[in-house]
Short mmCIF file of C-alpha atoms and ligand atoms in Angstrom, two decimals:
data_model
loop_
_atom_site.label_atom_id
_atom_site.label_comp_id
_atom_site.label_asym_id
_atom_site.label_seq_id
_atom_site.Cartn_x
_atom_site.Cartn_y
_atom_site.Cartn_z
CA MET A 237 -2.34 16.04 15.80
CA SER A 238 -2.15 17.26 12.20
CA GLU A 239 -2.86 15.56 8.88
CA GLU A 240 0.80 16.35 8.07
CA GLN A 241 1.86 14.25 11.03
CA TRP A 242 -0.41 11.31 10.02
CA LYS A 243 1.19 11.42 6.60
CA SER A 244 4.77 11.52 7.88
CA VAL A 245 4.08 8.49 10.04
CA ASP A 246 2.48 6.65 7.12
CA ASP A 247 5.55 7.58 4.98
CA TYR A 248 7.82 6.16 7.71
CA PHE A 249 5.90 2.93 7.98
CA CYS A 250 5.84 2.51 4.21
CA GLU A 251 9.62 3.18 4.01
CA GLN A 252 10.33 0.62 6.74
CA LEU A 253 7.85 -2.11 5.84
CA LEU A 254 6.89 -1.80 2.20
CA GLY A 255 10.13 -0.78 0.42
CA ASP A 256 12.38 -2.65 -1.99
CA SER A 257 13.40 -4.91 0.83
CA ASP A 258 9.90 -6.30 1.10
CA ASN A 259 10.49 -9.95 0.38
CA SER A 260 6.86 -11.01 0.91
CA THR A 261 4.39 -11.85 -1.78
CA SER A 262 3.69 -8.10 -2.15
CA PRO A 263 3.31 -6.62 -5.67
CA THR A 264 6.64 -5.06 -6.68
CA ALA A 265 7.11 -1.35 -5.89
CA ALA A 266 7.44 -0.77 -9.62
CA ALA A 267 4.09 -2.47 -10.39
CA LEU A 268 2.32 -0.45 -7.63
CA ALA A 269 3.88 2.82 -8.81
CA ALA A 270 3.06 2.07 -12.47
CA THR A 271 -0.58 1.41 -11.48
CA LEU A 272 -0.86 4.72 -9.65
CA HIS A 273 0.87 6.53 -12.48
CA ALA A 274 -1.45 5.08 -15.16
CA SER A 275 -4.51 5.77 -13.00
CA ASP A 276 -3.46 9.38 -12.53
CA ALA A 277 -2.62 9.80 -16.24
CA ALA A 278 -6.08 8.53 -17.12
CA GLY A 279 -7.68 11.08 -14.72
CA LEU A 280 -9.01 8.57 -12.20
CA PRO A 281 -9.81 9.95 -8.72
CA GLU A 282 -7.21 9.20 -6.01
CA HIS A 283 -9.61 6.94 -4.12
CA ASN A 284 -7.23 3.95 -3.97
CA VAL A 285 -6.28 2.63 -0.55
CA ALA A 286 -2.96 3.73 0.95
CA PRO A 287 0.05 1.40 0.44
CA ASN A 288 0.08 0.25 4.10
CA GLN A 289 -3.73 -0.36 3.92
CA GLY A 290 -3.22 -2.36 0.74
CA LYS A 291 -0.68 -4.51 2.49
CA LEU A 292 -3.09 -4.90 5.41
CA LEU A 293 -5.65 -6.25 2.93
CA MET A 294 -3.07 -8.63 1.49
CA LEU A 295 -2.10 -9.87 4.97
CA LEU A 296 -5.72 -10.28 6.06
CA ALA A 297 -6.46 -12.33 2.97
CA GLN A 298 -3.41 -14.51 3.66
CA ILE A 299 -4.29 -14.92 7.35
CA GLN A 300 -7.68 -16.08 6.16
CA GLY A 301 -6.02 -18.48 3.68
CA ALA A 302 -8.19 -17.01 0.97
CA ARG A 303 -8.32 -18.87 -2.37
CA ARG A 304 -11.32 -17.00 -3.73
CA ILE A 305 -11.55 -13.23 -3.32
CA LEU A 306 -14.29 -10.85 -4.36
CA GLU A 307 -13.67 -7.11 -4.73
CA ILE A 308 -16.54 -4.65 -5.24
CA GLY A 309 -15.08 -1.37 -6.69
CA THR A 310 -11.92 -1.82 -8.82
CA LEU A 311 -10.98 1.77 -9.86
CA GLY A 312 -7.50 1.39 -11.46
CA GLY A 313 -6.79 -1.90 -9.76
CA TYR A 314 -4.48 -0.68 -6.98
CA SER A 315 -6.19 -2.63 -4.18
CA THR A 316 -6.72 -5.48 -6.66
CA LEU A 317 -2.90 -5.82 -7.00
CA TRP A 318 -2.50 -6.18 -3.24
CA LEU A 319 -5.43 -8.61 -2.84
CA ALA A 320 -4.44 -10.78 -5.81
CA SER A 321 -0.92 -11.01 -4.43
CA ALA A 322 -2.36 -12.85 -1.37
CA LEU A 323 -3.62 -15.71 -3.58
CA PRO A 324 -2.10 -19.14 -3.90
CA SER A 325 -1.31 -20.35 -7.45
CA ASN A 326 -4.76 -21.87 -7.86
CA GLY A 327 -6.51 -18.84 -6.46
CA HIS A 328 -8.85 -16.34 -8.19
CA LEU A 329 -10.09 -12.83 -7.67
CA ASP A 330 -13.28 -11.40 -9.18
CA THR A 331 -13.36 -7.55 -9.18
CA LEU A 332 -16.50 -5.53 -10.06
CA GLU A 333 -16.42 -2.08 -11.74
CA ALA A 334 -19.26 0.01 -13.21
CA ASN A 335 -17.15 2.56 -14.99
CA ALA A 336 -15.84 1.27 -18.36
CA ALA A 337 -12.85 3.68 -18.39
CA HIS A 338 -11.86 2.60 -14.88
CA ALA A 339 -12.19 -1.10 -15.88
CA GLU A 340 -9.95 -0.59 -18.91
CA VAL A 341 -7.17 1.15 -16.87
CA ALA A 342 -7.47 -1.66 -14.30
CA ARG A 343 -7.21 -4.43 -16.82
CA LYS A 344 -4.00 -2.92 -18.25
CA ASN A 345 -2.50 -2.44 -14.75
CA ILE A 346 -3.39 -5.93 -13.69
CA ALA A 347 -1.85 -7.38 -16.90
CA SER A 348 1.32 -5.28 -16.49
CA ALA A 349 1.67 -6.70 -12.96
CA GLN A 350 1.32 -10.16 -14.48
CA LEU A 351 -1.75 -10.91 -12.34
CA ASP A 352 -4.22 -11.22 -15.22
CA ALA A 353 -4.24 -15.03 -15.04
CA LYS A 354 -5.70 -14.83 -11.48
CA VAL A 355 -7.96 -11.80 -11.86
CA SER A 356 -11.28 -11.14 -13.75
CA VAL A 357 -12.52 -7.61 -14.09
CA HIS A 358 -16.31 -7.66 -14.39
CA GLU A 359 -17.61 -4.47 -16.01
CA GLY A 360 -21.11 -3.28 -15.07
CA SER A 361 -23.19 -2.44 -12.05
CA ALA A 362 -21.91 -4.39 -9.12
CA LYS A 363 -25.41 -5.30 -7.97
CA ALA A 364 -26.30 -6.81 -11.34
CA THR A 365 -23.01 -8.79 -11.46
CA LEU A 366 -23.47 -10.05 -7.94
CA GLU A 367 -27.08 -11.09 -8.64
CA ARG A 368 -25.79 -13.05 -11.67
CA PHE A 369 -23.14 -14.74 -9.47
CA VAL A 370 -25.85 -15.69 -6.92
CA GLU A 371 -28.10 -17.13 -9.69
CA ARG A 372 -25.11 -19.13 -11.05
CA ARG A 373 -24.41 -20.36 -7.46
CA ALA A 374 -20.80 -19.28 -7.80
CA GLU A 375 -18.44 -21.10 -5.43
CA ALA A 376 -18.18 -19.30 -2.08
CA TYR A 377 -15.74 -16.42 -1.59
CA ASP A 378 -13.33 -16.64 1.34
CA PHE A 379 -12.64 -12.90 1.44
CA VAL A 380 -14.60 -9.89 0.18
CA PHE A 381 -13.47 -6.24 -0.03
CA VAL A 382 -16.40 -3.79 -0.39
CA ASP A 383 -15.23 -0.45 -1.77
CA ALA A 384 -17.68 1.00 -4.34
CA ASP A 385 -20.63 3.39 -4.04
CA LYS A 386 -21.27 3.66 -0.34
CA GLN A 387 -25.00 4.19 -0.83
CA ASN A 388 -25.31 0.50 -1.74
CA ASN A 389 -23.18 -0.93 1.14
CA SER A 390 -26.13 -2.84 2.71
CA SER A 391 -26.94 -4.53 -0.63
CA TYR A 392 -23.25 -5.40 -1.09
CA VAL A 393 -23.09 -6.93 2.30
CA GLU A 394 -26.24 -9.01 1.78
CA LEU A 395 -25.16 -10.17 -1.67
CA SER A 396 -21.59 -10.94 -0.41
CA LEU A 397 -23.13 -12.98 2.36
CA ALA A 398 -25.12 -14.92 -0.21
CA LEU A 399 -21.79 -15.69 -1.89
CA SER A 400 -19.96 -16.60 1.30
CA ARG A 401 -19.50 -19.60 3.67
CA PRO A 402 -19.26 -19.76 7.46
CA GLY A 403 -15.89 -18.18 8.32
CA SER A 404 -15.77 -15.90 5.26
CA VAL A 405 -14.37 -12.45 5.94
CA ILE A 406 -15.81 -9.15 4.61
CA VAL A 407 -13.89 -5.90 4.83
CA VAL A 408 -15.72 -2.63 4.08
CA ASP A 409 -13.72 0.52 3.34
CA ASN A 410 -14.50 4.17 4.19
CA VAL A 411 -16.82 3.72 7.12
CA VAL A 412 -15.75 6.90 8.99
CA ARG A 413 -15.54 9.67 6.38
CA ASP A 414 -13.90 12.35 8.56
CA GLY A 415 -16.20 11.34 11.43
CA GLY A 416 -19.32 11.97 9.39
CA VAL A 417 -20.58 8.48 10.22
CA ALA A 418 -21.52 9.54 13.74
CA ASN A 419 -23.84 12.30 12.49
CA PRO A 420 -27.43 11.04 12.10
CA ASN A 421 -28.34 14.37 10.40
CA SER A 422 -25.68 14.26 7.74
CA ASP A 423 -26.71 15.46 4.30
CA ASP A 424 -24.18 13.08 2.64
CA SER A 425 -25.86 10.06 1.11
CA ARG A 426 -22.59 8.07 1.45
CA VAL A 427 -22.73 8.54 5.24
CA HIS A 428 -26.30 7.23 5.24
CA GLY A 429 -25.14 4.27 3.17
CA VAL A 430 -22.62 3.40 5.92
CA ARG A 431 -25.13 4.06 8.72
CA ASP A 432 -27.77 1.81 7.03
CA MET A 433 -25.13 -0.88 6.79
CA MET A 434 -24.27 -0.50 10.50
CA LYS A 435 -27.95 -0.89 11.37
CA LEU A 436 -28.09 -4.04 9.23
CA LEU A 437 -24.97 -5.41 11.02
CA ALA A 438 -26.23 -4.59 14.48
CA ALA A 439 -29.17 -6.99 14.10
CA HIS A 440 -27.70 -9.51 11.70
CA PRO A 441 -28.10 -13.20 12.68
CA ARG A 442 -25.20 -14.38 10.46
CA LEU A 443 -22.54 -11.69 10.91
CA ASP A 444 -20.13 -10.71 13.62
CA ALA A 445 -18.77 -7.21 13.02
CA THR A 446 -16.53 -4.45 14.31
CA ALA A 447 -15.23 -1.19 12.93
CA ILE A 448 -11.95 0.70 13.39
CA GLN A 449 -11.00 4.30 12.76
CA THR A 450 -7.79 5.05 10.81
CA VAL A 451 -5.68 8.17 10.20
CA GLY A 452 -2.85 8.47 7.70
CA SER A 453 -2.01 9.55 4.17
CA LYS A 454 -5.68 9.05 3.17
CA GLY A 455 -6.93 11.28 6.01
CA TYR A 456 -9.37 10.20 8.69
CA ASP A 457 -11.46 7.17 7.77
CA GLY A 458 -11.85 3.56 8.77
CA PHE A 459 -12.70 -0.09 8.00
CA ALA A 460 -15.46 -2.42 9.11
CA LEU A 461 -14.49 -6.07 9.56
CA LEU A 462 -17.20 -8.77 9.29
CA ARG A 463 -17.07 -12.52 9.80
CA VAL A 464 -19.78 -14.87 8.60
CA ARG A 465 -21.17 -17.19 11.30
N1 SAH B 649 -10.77 -0.44 -4.48
C1 SAH B 649 -10.13 0.65 -5.17
C2 SAH B 649 -10.90 1.97 -5.06
C3 SAH B 649 -12.29 1.84 -5.57
S1 SAH B 649 -12.98 3.46 -5.75
C4 SAH B 649 -8.72 0.83 -4.58
O1 SAH B 649 -8.62 0.93 -3.32
O2 SAH B 649 -7.77 0.90 -5.33
C5 SAH B 649 -14.69 3.03 -6.07
C6 SAH B 649 -14.95 2.43 -7.44
O3 SAH B 649 -16.24 1.84 -7.43
C7 SAH B 649 -14.89 3.45 -8.61
O4 SAH B 649 -14.01 3.02 -9.61
C8 SAH B 649 -16.29 3.47 -9.10
O5 SAH B 649 -16.42 3.69 -10.46
C9 SAH B 649 -16.87 2.12 -8.68
N2 SAH B 649 -18.29 2.10 -8.60
C10 SAH B 649 -19.17 3.04 -8.14
N3 SAH B 649 -20.40 2.63 -8.16
C11 SAH B 649 -20.40 1.37 -8.62
C12 SAH B 649 -21.38 0.40 -8.90
N4 SAH B 649 -22.68 0.65 -8.72
N5 SAH B 649 -20.99 -0.80 -9.36
C13 SAH B 649 -19.68 -1.10 -9.61
N6 SAH B 649 -18.73 -0.20 -9.34
C14 SAH B 649 -19.04 1.02 -8.88
C1 DHB B 650 -13.95 7.87 -1.87
C2 DHB B 650 -14.20 6.54 -2.12
C3 DHB B 650 -13.25 5.61 -1.66
O1 DHB B 650 -13.40 4.30 -1.89
C4 DHB B 650 -12.18 6.00 -0.92
O2 DHB B 650 -11.32 5.07 -0.47
C5 DHB B 650 -11.97 7.35 -0.70
C6 DHB B 650 -12.88 8.32 -1.15
C7 DHB B 650 -14.96 8.89 -2.32
O3 DHB B 650 -15.96 8.47 -2.98
O4 DHB B 650 -14.81 10.06 -2.03
MG1 MG B 651 -12.21 3.10 -0.50
#
């Protein structure tokens, strides 16, 4: 099994299921391409989810019937476009980004995709923003996507939980990192962020959780899926 093979299968799935014949609520192929192009031109890292992962997020949010979505880690807004496309007309998405340059690129991309009426980009440290939301007793989120600095995953799960309701769904990206997650002696602080989160989930009285490995155009990684009791 080679990375080349994973990529050609992803290309095939994307051609079949995400092309111009996609009549779902998906963002247009043009909007998605423009977002990646603008992100690349601005020098952003290619840390966006893959197209078929983005559509998975959209479908999960729709299956959940999400009206309020929280995203932690915006980058150029690629996953934001997918998640916002899951929303009904009265829905809203709050996305959190620490890097001002990333937030600016994202705001432009979200506006170009005509999703700015449904999306707020909150610039600043995600922890500080989330703590502010908790203080304000923000209305519960139905769906949360955690995809920022992996070192803070446990805090993001706890704060997301404080902003959730029974039945809320939390998806966490990048929980496998080329298999690094299984190495207790890793020298990568991101791996320890994921492992600390797993320890939290293992004993958590209010969360049911699983995790799944993925291969594809973004290499070997995976998602954790959490449901609030
Ligand atoms: N969800 C995006 C990718 C996010 S990459 C997508 O799939 O398209 C992770 C992002 O988290 C980066 O833009 C980074 O600047 C941001 N980030 C890192 N640490 C953060 C923090 N402490 N608070 C908020 N955002 C942070
Ligand atoms: C990295 C972060 C991500 O969110 C991702 O999807 C891929 C890579 C990173 O920090 O390397
Ligand atoms: Mg990610």
